[in-house]
Short mmCIF file of C-alpha atoms in Angstrom, two decimals:
data_model
loop_
_atom_site.label_atom_id
_atom_site.label_comp_id
_atom_site.label_asym_id
_atom_site.label_seq_id
_atom_site.Cartn_x
_atom_site.Cartn_y
_atom_site.Cartn_z
CA MET A 1 -5.34 -142.48 69.37
CA SER A 2 -7.81 -144.67 67.42
CA ASP A 3 -6.23 -146.23 64.33
CA ALA A 4 -8.88 -144.25 61.72
CA LEU A 5 -7.18 -141.13 62.71
CA ILE A 6 -3.65 -142.17 62.28
CA GLN A 7 -4.89 -143.31 58.93
CA ARG A 8 -6.09 -140.00 58.30
CA ILE A 9 -3.20 -137.71 58.88
CA LYS A 10 -1.69 -140.20 56.82
CA GLU A 11 -3.40 -139.80 53.97
CA LEU A 12 -3.29 -135.69 54.72
CA GLU A 13 0.67 -136.27 55.15
CA ALA A 14 1.16 -137.71 51.65
CA GLU A 15 -1.56 -135.08 50.12
CA LEU A 16 0.72 -132.16 51.41
CA GLU A 17 3.74 -134.13 49.56
CA LYS A 18 1.95 -134.07 46.89
CA LEU A 19 1.18 -130.45 46.82
CA ARG A 20 4.57 -129.81 47.57
CA SER A 21 5.97 -131.76 44.32
CA GLN A 22 3.81 -130.36 42.02
CA LEU A 23 4.62 -126.58 43.45
CA LYS A 24 8.27 -127.19 42.63
CA GLU A 25 7.36 -128.43 39.80
CA SER A 26 5.45 -125.37 38.36
CA SER A 27 7.72 -122.81 39.95
CA GLY A 28 10.85 -124.23 38.59
CA ALA A 29 10.22 -122.67 35.22
CA PRO A 30 9.70 -119.29 35.99
CA ASP A 31 12.73 -119.76 38.29
CA GLU A 32 14.62 -120.66 35.38
CA ALA A 33 13.38 -118.10 32.58
CA MET A 34 14.27 -114.97 35.50
CA SER A 35 17.67 -116.30 35.35
CA THR A 36 18.17 -116.57 31.82
CA GLU A 37 16.21 -113.00 31.72
CA THR A 38 18.46 -111.55 34.12
CA THR A 39 21.95 -112.74 32.57
CA GLU A 40 21.15 -111.80 29.62
CA SER A 41 20.64 -108.20 30.86
CA ARG A 42 23.51 -108.44 32.44
CA SER A 43 25.45 -109.52 29.45
CA ASP A 44 23.93 -106.02 28.28
CA TRP A 45 24.49 -103.71 30.99
CA ASP A 46 28.34 -105.44 30.78
CA ALA A 47 28.49 -104.76 27.15
CA SER A 48 27.03 -100.59 27.44
CA SER A 49 29.80 -100.44 30.34
CA SER A 50 32.52 -101.76 28.48
CA LYS A 51 31.43 -99.81 25.62
CA LYS A 52 31.33 -96.60 27.55
CA GLU A 53 34.77 -97.60 29.20
CA ARG A 54 36.26 -97.62 25.62
CA ARG A 55 34.69 -94.34 25.07
CA LYS A 56 36.26 -92.82 28.32
CA ALA A 57 39.60 -94.51 27.59
CA GLY A 58 39.49 -92.86 24.10
CA LYS A 59 39.62 -96.48 22.52
CA GLU A 60 36.29 -95.47 20.52
CA ARG A 61 36.50 -96.38 16.80
CA PRO A 62 38.14 -93.56 15.00
CA PHE A 63 36.19 -91.09 13.22
CA ASP A 64 37.05 -91.71 9.35
CA PHE A 65 38.03 -88.16 7.53
CA THR A 66 38.81 -89.98 4.54
CA ALA A 67 35.58 -91.20 3.35
CA HIS A 68 34.29 -87.43 3.24
CA PRO A 69 34.83 -84.52 1.13
CA ARG A 70 36.27 -81.69 2.38
CA ARG A 71 35.67 -78.04 1.73
CA HIS A 72 37.37 -75.40 1.38
CA VAL A 73 35.17 -71.93 3.51
CA ALA A 74 35.66 -68.62 4.72
CA LEU A 75 34.23 -68.73 8.53
CA ARG A 76 33.11 -65.26 9.71
CA LEU A 77 33.50 -64.92 14.02
CA ALA A 78 32.50 -62.57 16.69
CA TYR A 79 34.48 -62.59 19.70
CA LEU A 80 34.49 -60.48 23.05
CA GLY A 81 37.88 -60.73 23.88
CA TRP A 82 38.35 -59.21 27.53
CA ALA A 83 38.51 -62.47 29.22
CA TYR A 84 41.01 -63.82 26.70
CA GLN A 85 45.38 -63.51 26.19
CA GLY A 86 44.47 -62.59 22.53
CA PHE A 87 43.37 -64.55 19.57
CA ALA A 88 46.24 -66.33 18.23
CA VAL A 89 47.34 -69.56 19.68
CA GLN A 90 50.29 -69.01 22.03
CA GLU A 91 52.84 -71.59 23.62
CA ASN A 92 52.27 -69.86 27.63
CA THR A 93 48.60 -70.20 27.70
CA ASP A 94 45.52 -72.31 25.97
CA ASN A 95 43.23 -69.00 26.62
CA THR A 96 43.04 -67.77 23.25
CA VAL A 97 39.96 -67.90 21.05
CA GLU A 98 41.88 -69.81 18.56
CA ALA A 99 42.11 -72.29 20.88
CA ARG A 100 38.82 -72.87 21.88
CA LEU A 101 37.64 -72.43 17.99
CA PHE A 102 40.14 -75.21 17.16
CA GLU A 103 38.28 -77.24 20.07
CA ALA A 104 35.42 -76.79 18.71
CA LEU A 105 36.10 -77.36 15.36
CA GLN A 106 37.74 -81.28 16.23
CA LYS A 107 34.96 -81.88 18.87
CA THR A 108 32.91 -81.39 15.87
CA ARG A 109 34.33 -83.25 13.58
CA LEU A 110 35.14 -80.87 10.81
CA ILE A 111 38.35 -81.15 10.53
CA GLN A 112 40.84 -83.87 11.88
CA ASP A 113 43.77 -81.43 13.09
CA ARG A 114 45.25 -77.73 12.46
CA GLN A 115 48.41 -78.73 10.34
CA SER A 116 45.96 -80.76 7.47
CA SER A 117 43.37 -78.06 7.94
CA ASN A 118 44.97 -75.48 5.41
CA TYR A 119 44.14 -73.13 8.06
CA HIS A 120 44.33 -68.63 7.49
CA ARG A 121 44.05 -65.89 9.82
CA CYS A 122 42.68 -62.37 8.60
CA GLY A 123 44.05 -60.61 11.35
CA ARG A 124 45.50 -61.56 14.71
CA THR A 125 44.34 -59.43 17.98
CA ASP A 126 45.89 -59.03 20.73
CA LYS A 127 44.91 -59.64 24.52
CA GLY A 128 41.95 -57.84 25.79
CA VAL A 129 40.88 -56.69 21.85
CA SER A 130 37.06 -57.99 20.53
CA ALA A 131 36.30 -58.53 16.75
CA PHE A 132 33.16 -58.46 15.04
CA SER A 133 34.07 -59.17 11.41
CA GLN A 134 37.49 -61.57 11.68
CA VAL A 135 38.02 -64.23 9.38
CA ILE A 136 39.51 -67.34 8.90
CA THR A 137 39.51 -69.98 5.61
CA ILE A 138 40.32 -73.86 6.59
CA ASP A 139 38.91 -76.87 4.86
CA LEU A 140 36.27 -78.13 6.55
CA ARG A 141 34.42 -81.92 6.36
CA SER A 142 31.85 -81.39 3.92
CA THR A 143 28.88 -83.42 2.29
CA GLN A 144 29.55 -82.08 -1.48
CA PHE A 145 30.71 -85.17 -3.68
CA CYS A 146 29.11 -82.67 -6.71
CA ARG A 147 32.37 -80.68 -6.71
CA GLY A 148 30.83 -77.41 -5.63
CA LEU A 149 33.07 -74.73 -4.84
CA GLY A 150 35.76 -75.24 -2.72
CA ALA A 151 34.89 -78.88 -3.10
CA ILE A 152 38.04 -81.58 -2.11
CA LEU A 153 37.19 -84.80 -3.14
CA PRO A 154 38.47 -88.10 -1.31
CA GLU A 155 40.63 -90.45 -3.11
CA ASN A 156 39.24 -93.33 -5.18
CA VAL A 157 35.87 -92.21 -5.46
CA SER A 158 33.65 -93.81 -8.26
CA VAL A 159 32.13 -91.75 -11.23
CA ALA A 160 28.62 -92.41 -9.34
CA VAL A 161 28.68 -91.11 -6.16
CA LYS A 162 30.71 -87.47 -8.47
CA THR A 163 27.28 -87.38 -10.55
CA LYS A 164 24.76 -88.15 -7.95
CA ALA A 165 22.71 -85.01 -7.07
CA ALA A 166 23.52 -82.27 -4.55
CA VAL A 167 22.92 -82.30 -1.29
CA LEU A 168 22.76 -79.53 1.24
CA GLU A 169 26.16 -78.72 3.35
CA LEU A 170 26.83 -78.86 6.48
CA PRO A 171 25.02 -76.51 9.31
CA TYR A 172 28.57 -75.17 9.66
CA VAL A 173 27.60 -72.03 12.22
CA LYS A 174 24.93 -74.30 13.90
CA MET A 175 27.48 -76.65 15.05
CA LEU A 176 30.02 -74.98 16.08
CA ASN A 177 27.82 -72.45 17.72
CA ARG A 178 26.41 -75.20 19.76
CA VAL A 179 29.90 -76.04 21.27
CA LEU A 180 31.39 -72.80 21.26
CA PRO A 181 31.97 -70.51 24.74
CA GLN A 182 28.98 -67.79 24.43
CA ASP A 183 31.58 -65.27 23.87
CA ILE A 184 32.98 -66.56 20.65
CA ARG A 185 30.61 -66.80 17.88
CA VAL A 186 30.29 -68.06 14.37
CA LEU A 187 28.26 -65.27 12.10
CA ASP A 188 28.42 -67.07 8.72
CA TRP A 189 30.61 -69.05 5.85
CA ALA A 190 31.15 -68.71 2.75
CA PRO A 191 32.56 -71.67 -0.06
CA VAL A 192 35.79 -70.15 -1.29
CA ALA A 193 38.16 -71.88 -4.05
CA GLU A 194 41.01 -73.59 -3.17
CA GLY A 195 43.42 -71.07 -3.30
CA PHE A 196 41.60 -68.41 -1.26
CA SER A 197 43.02 -67.16 1.74
CA ALA A 198 42.28 -65.18 4.40
CA ARG A 199 45.54 -63.90 5.32
CA PHE A 200 46.75 -62.83 1.83
CA ASP A 201 43.30 -62.11 0.27
CA CYS A 202 41.92 -59.53 2.77
CA GLN A 203 41.26 -55.92 0.41
CA SER A 204 41.54 -53.69 3.72
CA ARG A 205 40.83 -54.16 7.65
CA THR A 206 38.37 -51.63 9.33
CA TYR A 207 39.40 -51.02 13.59
CA ARG A 208 36.94 -49.17 15.72
CA TYR A 209 38.35 -47.28 19.20
CA TYR A 210 36.01 -46.49 21.38
CA PHE A 211 36.02 -43.71 24.09
CA PRO A 212 33.65 -41.02 26.17
CA ARG A 213 33.86 -37.56 25.55
CA GLY A 214 35.14 -36.31 28.96
CA ILE A 215 37.14 -33.01 29.01
CA LEU A 216 38.43 -34.29 25.46
CA ASP A 217 38.42 -31.84 22.32
CA VAL A 218 36.69 -34.25 20.12
CA GLU A 219 36.34 -31.83 16.85
CA LEU A 220 40.66 -31.15 17.47
CA MET A 221 41.37 -35.26 17.34
CA ALA A 222 38.82 -35.46 14.23
CA GLU A 223 40.84 -32.83 12.81
CA ALA A 224 44.25 -34.65 13.48
CA ALA A 225 43.01 -37.85 12.18
CA LYS A 226 42.85 -36.95 8.96
CA ARG A 227 46.56 -36.57 9.35
CA TYR A 228 46.99 -40.35 9.21
CA GLU A 229 45.74 -40.88 5.87
CA GLY A 230 47.97 -41.52 3.03
CA THR A 231 51.03 -43.66 2.52
CA HIS A 232 53.27 -42.99 5.38
CA ASP A 233 56.08 -44.36 7.37
CA PHE A 234 54.39 -45.40 10.86
CA ARG A 235 57.49 -46.59 12.88
CA ASN A 236 56.85 -43.86 15.75
CA LEU A 237 53.07 -45.05 15.81
CA CYS A 238 53.58 -48.73 16.71
CA LYS A 239 55.58 -51.36 18.73
CA MET A 240 58.88 -51.98 16.18
CA ASP A 241 58.46 -56.36 15.62
CA VAL A 242 62.24 -56.36 14.73
CA GLY A 243 62.41 -59.71 16.23
CA ASN A 244 59.79 -61.20 14.23
CA GLY A 245 61.15 -60.22 10.74
CA VAL A 246 58.94 -56.95 10.37
CA LEU A 247 61.74 -54.51 9.21
CA GLN A 248 59.65 -52.19 6.78
CA PHE A 249 57.00 -50.07 8.54
CA GLU A 250 55.69 -48.36 5.39
CA ARG A 251 51.11 -48.45 5.45
CA THR A 252 48.52 -47.22 3.76
CA ILE A 253 45.71 -45.95 5.76
CA LEU A 254 42.68 -45.52 3.56
CA SER A 255 40.10 -43.31 6.05
CA ALA A 256 40.37 -41.96 9.47
CA THR A 257 37.63 -40.77 11.81
CA VAL A 258 36.74 -39.72 14.84
CA LYS A 259 33.06 -39.15 15.16
CA PRO A 260 29.74 -39.66 18.03
CA VAL A 261 28.40 -43.12 17.54
CA VAL A 262 24.84 -41.41 18.53
CA PRO A 263 25.15 -38.27 15.67
CA GLN A 264 23.06 -36.52 16.78
CA HIS A 265 25.31 -36.15 19.74
CA ALA A 266 28.13 -34.40 17.66
CA SER A 267 27.20 -30.91 18.84
CA ALA A 268 26.51 -31.97 22.32
CA THR A 269 28.93 -31.49 25.24
CA ASN A 270 27.75 -34.18 27.82
CA GLN A 271 30.82 -35.53 28.79
CA CYS A 272 29.32 -39.06 28.92
CA ASP A 273 28.44 -39.22 25.33
CA LEU A 274 30.20 -41.87 23.25
CA PHE A 275 32.70 -41.22 19.97
CA VAL A 276 34.69 -43.74 17.92
CA PHE A 277 37.91 -43.47 16.32
CA GLU A 278 37.79 -45.84 13.27
CA ILE A 279 40.61 -46.57 11.00
CA LYS A 280 40.99 -48.27 7.71
CA GLY A 281 43.81 -49.37 6.31
CA LEU A 282 45.63 -52.29 3.82
CA ALA A 283 47.41 -53.56 7.00
CA PHE A 284 48.47 -52.33 10.07
CA LEU A 285 51.72 -52.86 12.52
CA TYR A 286 52.11 -53.96 16.04
CA HIS A 287 50.03 -52.19 18.50
CA GLN A 288 49.93 -49.18 15.36
CA VAL A 289 45.85 -48.55 16.16
CA ARG A 290 46.80 -48.08 19.82
CA CYS A 291 49.61 -46.12 19.31
CA MET A 292 47.83 -43.92 16.97
CA MET A 293 44.73 -43.27 19.72
CA ALA A 294 47.12 -42.82 21.87
CA VAL A 295 49.02 -39.48 20.38
CA LEU A 296 44.84 -38.53 19.53
CA LEU A 297 44.04 -38.22 23.31
CA LEU A 298 46.96 -36.27 23.94
CA ILE A 299 45.64 -34.00 21.54
CA GLY A 300 42.12 -34.42 22.62
CA GLN A 301 43.59 -33.18 26.28
CA LYS A 302 45.13 -30.25 24.51
CA LEU A 303 48.81 -31.49 25.62
CA GLU A 304 49.54 -32.07 22.08
CA LYS A 305 49.23 -30.06 19.03
CA PRO A 306 47.44 -31.87 15.74
CA GLU A 307 50.93 -31.05 13.54
CA VAL A 308 53.03 -33.64 16.28
CA ILE A 309 51.58 -36.68 14.05
CA ASN A 310 53.09 -34.88 10.91
CA GLN A 311 55.98 -34.37 13.11
CA LEU A 312 56.44 -38.46 14.47
CA LEU A 313 55.58 -39.17 10.39
CA ASP A 314 58.62 -37.52 9.43
CA ILE A 315 61.44 -39.96 9.96
CA GLU A 316 63.97 -37.92 8.34
CA ASN A 317 63.99 -35.66 11.61
CA ASN A 318 62.45 -37.81 13.85
CA PRO A 319 64.00 -41.89 13.13
CA ARG A 320 63.47 -42.50 16.77
CA LYS A 321 59.88 -43.13 18.42
CA PRO A 322 59.63 -41.18 21.50
CA GLN A 323 58.79 -43.07 24.71
CA TYR A 324 54.86 -42.92 25.33
CA SER A 325 52.17 -45.22 26.77
CA MET A 326 49.59 -46.60 24.21
CA ALA A 327 46.01 -46.64 24.45
CA VAL A 328 44.21 -49.24 26.40
CA ASP A 329 43.29 -52.58 24.77
CA TYR A 330 39.12 -53.38 25.49
CA PRO A 331 37.79 -50.36 23.93
CA LEU A 332 39.67 -51.72 20.49
CA VAL A 333 37.23 -54.08 17.61
CA LEU A 334 38.32 -55.23 15.11
CA TYR A 335 35.33 -54.40 13.00
CA ASP A 336 35.66 -55.39 9.67
CA CYS A 337 37.55 -57.51 6.68
CA HIS A 338 36.44 -56.59 3.68
CA PHE A 339 36.54 -59.39 0.49
CA GLU A 340 35.81 -59.18 -2.75
CA GLY A 341 33.40 -61.56 -4.57
CA LEU A 342 32.49 -63.91 -1.34
CA ARG A 343 28.67 -64.77 -1.12
CA TRP A 344 27.89 -65.15 3.24
CA THR A 345 25.85 -67.83 3.82
CA GLN A 346 23.66 -67.01 6.53
CA GLU A 347 21.57 -69.28 8.99
CA SER A 348 18.60 -66.87 9.90
CA GLU A 349 17.82 -68.92 12.98
CA GLU A 350 21.71 -68.60 14.66
CA VAL A 351 21.52 -64.63 13.52
CA ASN A 352 19.05 -64.05 16.35
CA HIS A 353 21.21 -66.31 18.71
CA VAL A 354 23.76 -64.54 18.00
CA LEU A 355 21.54 -61.30 18.36
CA SER A 356 20.05 -62.45 21.58
CA SER A 357 22.92 -63.50 23.19
CA LEU A 358 24.19 -59.67 22.31
CA GLN A 359 21.33 -58.21 23.52
CA GLN A 360 22.39 -59.67 26.73
CA HIS A 361 25.58 -58.73 27.00
CA TRP A 362 24.56 -55.01 26.17
CA THR A 363 21.69 -55.01 28.90
CA GLN A 364 24.07 -56.29 31.70
CA SER A 365 26.55 -53.59 30.48
CA VAL A 366 24.53 -50.55 30.18
CA VAL A 367 22.76 -51.32 33.11
CA ARG A 368 26.12 -51.56 35.20
CA ALA A 369 27.18 -48.61 33.49
CA HIS A 370 24.37 -46.54 34.33
CA VAL A 371 24.65 -47.76 38.38
CA LEU A 372 28.61 -45.71 37.83
CA LEU A 373 27.28 -42.81 36.18
CA GLY A 374 24.14 -42.33 39.34
CA MET A 375 27.09 -43.02 41.58
CA ILE A 376 29.32 -40.07 40.18
CA GLN A 377 26.59 -37.77 39.47
CA GLY A 378 25.21 -38.44 43.38
CA LEU A 379 28.78 -37.51 44.69
CA GLU A 380 29.00 -34.50 41.81
CA ASP A 381 25.93 -33.06 43.74
CA ARG A 382 27.46 -33.53 46.85
CA GLY A 383 30.48 -31.13 45.29
CA GLY A 384 32.58 -33.49 44.27
CA VAL A 385 34.84 -32.24 41.14
CA PHE A 386 34.84 -34.47 37.84
CA SER A 387 38.44 -35.72 37.35
CA ASN A 388 40.23 -34.69 34.12
CA HIS A 389 42.40 -38.02 34.14
CA CYS A 390 42.16 -39.59 31.13
CA TRP A 391 41.50 -42.99 31.70
CA LEU A 392 41.91 -44.72 28.33
CA VAL A 393 46.01 -44.46 28.31
CA GLU A 394 48.12 -47.46 30.19
CA GLY A 395 50.79 -46.53 33.14
CA THR A 396 50.39 -43.28 35.54
CA ARG A 397 49.82 -39.77 34.33
CA GLN A 398 52.66 -37.90 35.44
CA LYS A 399 52.72 -34.39 37.40
CA ASN A 400 54.45 -32.29 34.89
CA TYR A 401 53.45 -33.21 31.39
CA ARG A 402 56.72 -33.62 28.60
CA PRO A 403 55.70 -32.89 25.17
CA LEU A 404 56.39 -35.98 22.99
CA LEU A 405 59.51 -34.59 21.10
CA GLU A 406 61.30 -33.63 23.46
CA ARG A 407 61.05 -36.72 25.72
CA PRO A 408 63.74 -40.00 25.82
CA CYS A 409 64.06 -41.93 22.72
CA CYS A 410 63.59 -45.77 21.88
CA GLU A 411 66.27 -47.64 20.07
CA SER A 412 66.80 -46.93 16.07
CA LEU A 413 65.75 -49.16 13.68
CA GLU A 414 69.15 -49.63 13.05
CA SER A 415 70.56 -50.51 16.70
CA ARG A 416 67.23 -53.16 16.50
CA ILE A 417 68.72 -55.06 13.59
CA ASN A 418 72.35 -55.22 15.15
CA HIS A 419 70.57 -56.22 18.83
CA PHE A 420 68.78 -59.58 16.89
CA VAL A 421 71.70 -60.24 14.32
CA LYS A 422 74.08 -60.92 17.59
CA ARG A 423 71.29 -62.68 18.83
CA GLY A 424 71.32 -65.01 15.67
CA ARG A 425 67.47 -64.20 14.75
CA LEU A 426 68.39 -62.11 11.77
CA GLU A 427 71.34 -62.66 9.64
CA ARG A 428 72.74 -59.91 7.40
CA ASP A 429 73.81 -60.84 3.40
CA GLU A 430 75.69 -59.12 0.78
CA GLY A 431 73.31 -58.91 -2.39
CA GLU A 432 74.29 -59.31 -5.99
CA ASN A 433 74.07 -55.88 -6.56
CA GLY A 434 76.27 -55.49 -3.06
CA CYS A 435 73.34 -54.04 -0.89
CA GLU A 436 73.13 -55.59 2.16
CA THR A 437 70.06 -57.62 2.97
CA VAL A 438 68.73 -59.15 6.12
CA HIS A 439 66.41 -61.79 6.88
CA ARG A 440 65.33 -64.38 9.38
CA GLY A 441 68.08 -66.32 11.16
CA LYS A 442 68.14 -69.72 11.55
CA ARG A 443 67.59 -69.38 15.33
CA SER A 444 64.24 -67.67 15.00
CA LYS A 445 61.12 -69.36 16.49
CA HIS A 446 59.22 -69.13 13.32
CA PHE A 447 59.67 -69.61 9.52
CA HIS A 448 59.65 -66.76 7.09
CA THR A 449 61.06 -66.37 3.88
CA SER A 450 63.71 -64.37 3.62
CA SER A 451 63.72 -60.68 2.40
CA SER A 452 65.91 -57.40 2.37
CA LEU A 453 65.64 -54.45 4.37
CA PRO A 454 65.02 -51.58 1.97
CA ASP A 455 61.47 -51.16 -0.08
CA SER A 456 60.63 -55.00 0.45
CA SER A 457 57.06 -55.87 -0.48
CA GLU A 458 57.58 -59.66 0.89
CA THR A 459 58.91 -58.38 4.40
CA GLN A 460 55.29 -56.09 4.63
CA GLU A 461 53.18 -58.70 3.19
CA GLN A 462 54.37 -61.26 5.88
CA SER A 463 54.50 -58.50 8.70
CA ASP A 464 51.23 -56.94 7.97
CA HIS A 465 49.91 -60.54 9.08
CA GLN A 466 52.23 -61.56 11.93
CA ARG A 467 50.85 -58.99 14.38
CA GLU A 468 47.52 -56.64 13.69
CA GLY A 469 47.17 -52.85 14.48
CA ASN A 470 46.04 -53.71 18.02
#
């Protein structure tokens, strides 16, 4: 190899080394920048992940309820009760309307907890019973620093804050309906004075019980229903809830009617036509409406005469309730709770949402009903005979009917009182005038103000809202 060629190779190697050095210098800065950017990204991700982990662990910064005003309001609810174990919260199940309602109230941070919310409910519907106008009163988080109706300001609020211009209230209906189940809806709300109570300020309650004509004599039922009107002792037409302090059974029924759901069907004879028993009263006893309906169904089947209602209301001659099954739960609706002077605030968008949801439920139900009706008619066309059985009474029907007043009777009121006195749920005391009084005992699960047995309006006031007429 010539000396010139060797020299040229050495020059090229030197040039290559120089280029490598330049390339290394030029690529070093981006690598460093990329490294820095990656580190920062990692930091942001770690911070975000840490925040999410804290949120999952429940370590998120607590919401400061003391910085916000509260407002005493009434909420009007509609719900389909068929899938729930009742309205009120219970110890043995969380499948209640009230449980879902308080979950929504806390999720939206409208309340801190139930204990501090000043909560009252108008009525207590039982398992399977629905409502179109259940009303509750409660203190909710508010935007009103200017002291509107029902507004409660936080402590240490400056004068400047109190005098600032009014702002729109929180959209309570929309907030709650976005997190409630589809079969529980808030219809509207109303601001109320701080002392207003859904429990004690309700003027009247209206229940509806729907039923098909079937073989029933609905005209006879309508005549009999009128006998419920007025003030009577309904101990033979309810479940006596003596253990919960219900010792007085006089109630006032303002109206009781049986009428067709569609008016033009009044004089028709179609067994599939629907009717409704509508009853309006000041207050109701436990299972009162379902017991009253059960007796009407017996009258409609002509197993009893309308006069049996007068006999059941005559506690001097019939002081003990005869044993009979009450009507089933699912056709019953708490249709209206009436209050004087409330100005309900509706959100039109939400009304349409609720209406749309109910239309969907109705469409599914009416189509299913007519699918079944088509099958029934098909079997009748093949010689099948329409059953005379009434499917709206609990239990099984006896082959040989036994009149109500000839049946064995339940325990008397006095016997039930003695039973719970022995168990410590009730206590007897001698009053100042020598009359004996009975009141809630120390071992009772729930607290109630003491009250006397005879003509105790206080006991009635408490029991009216313990268990409603469903």
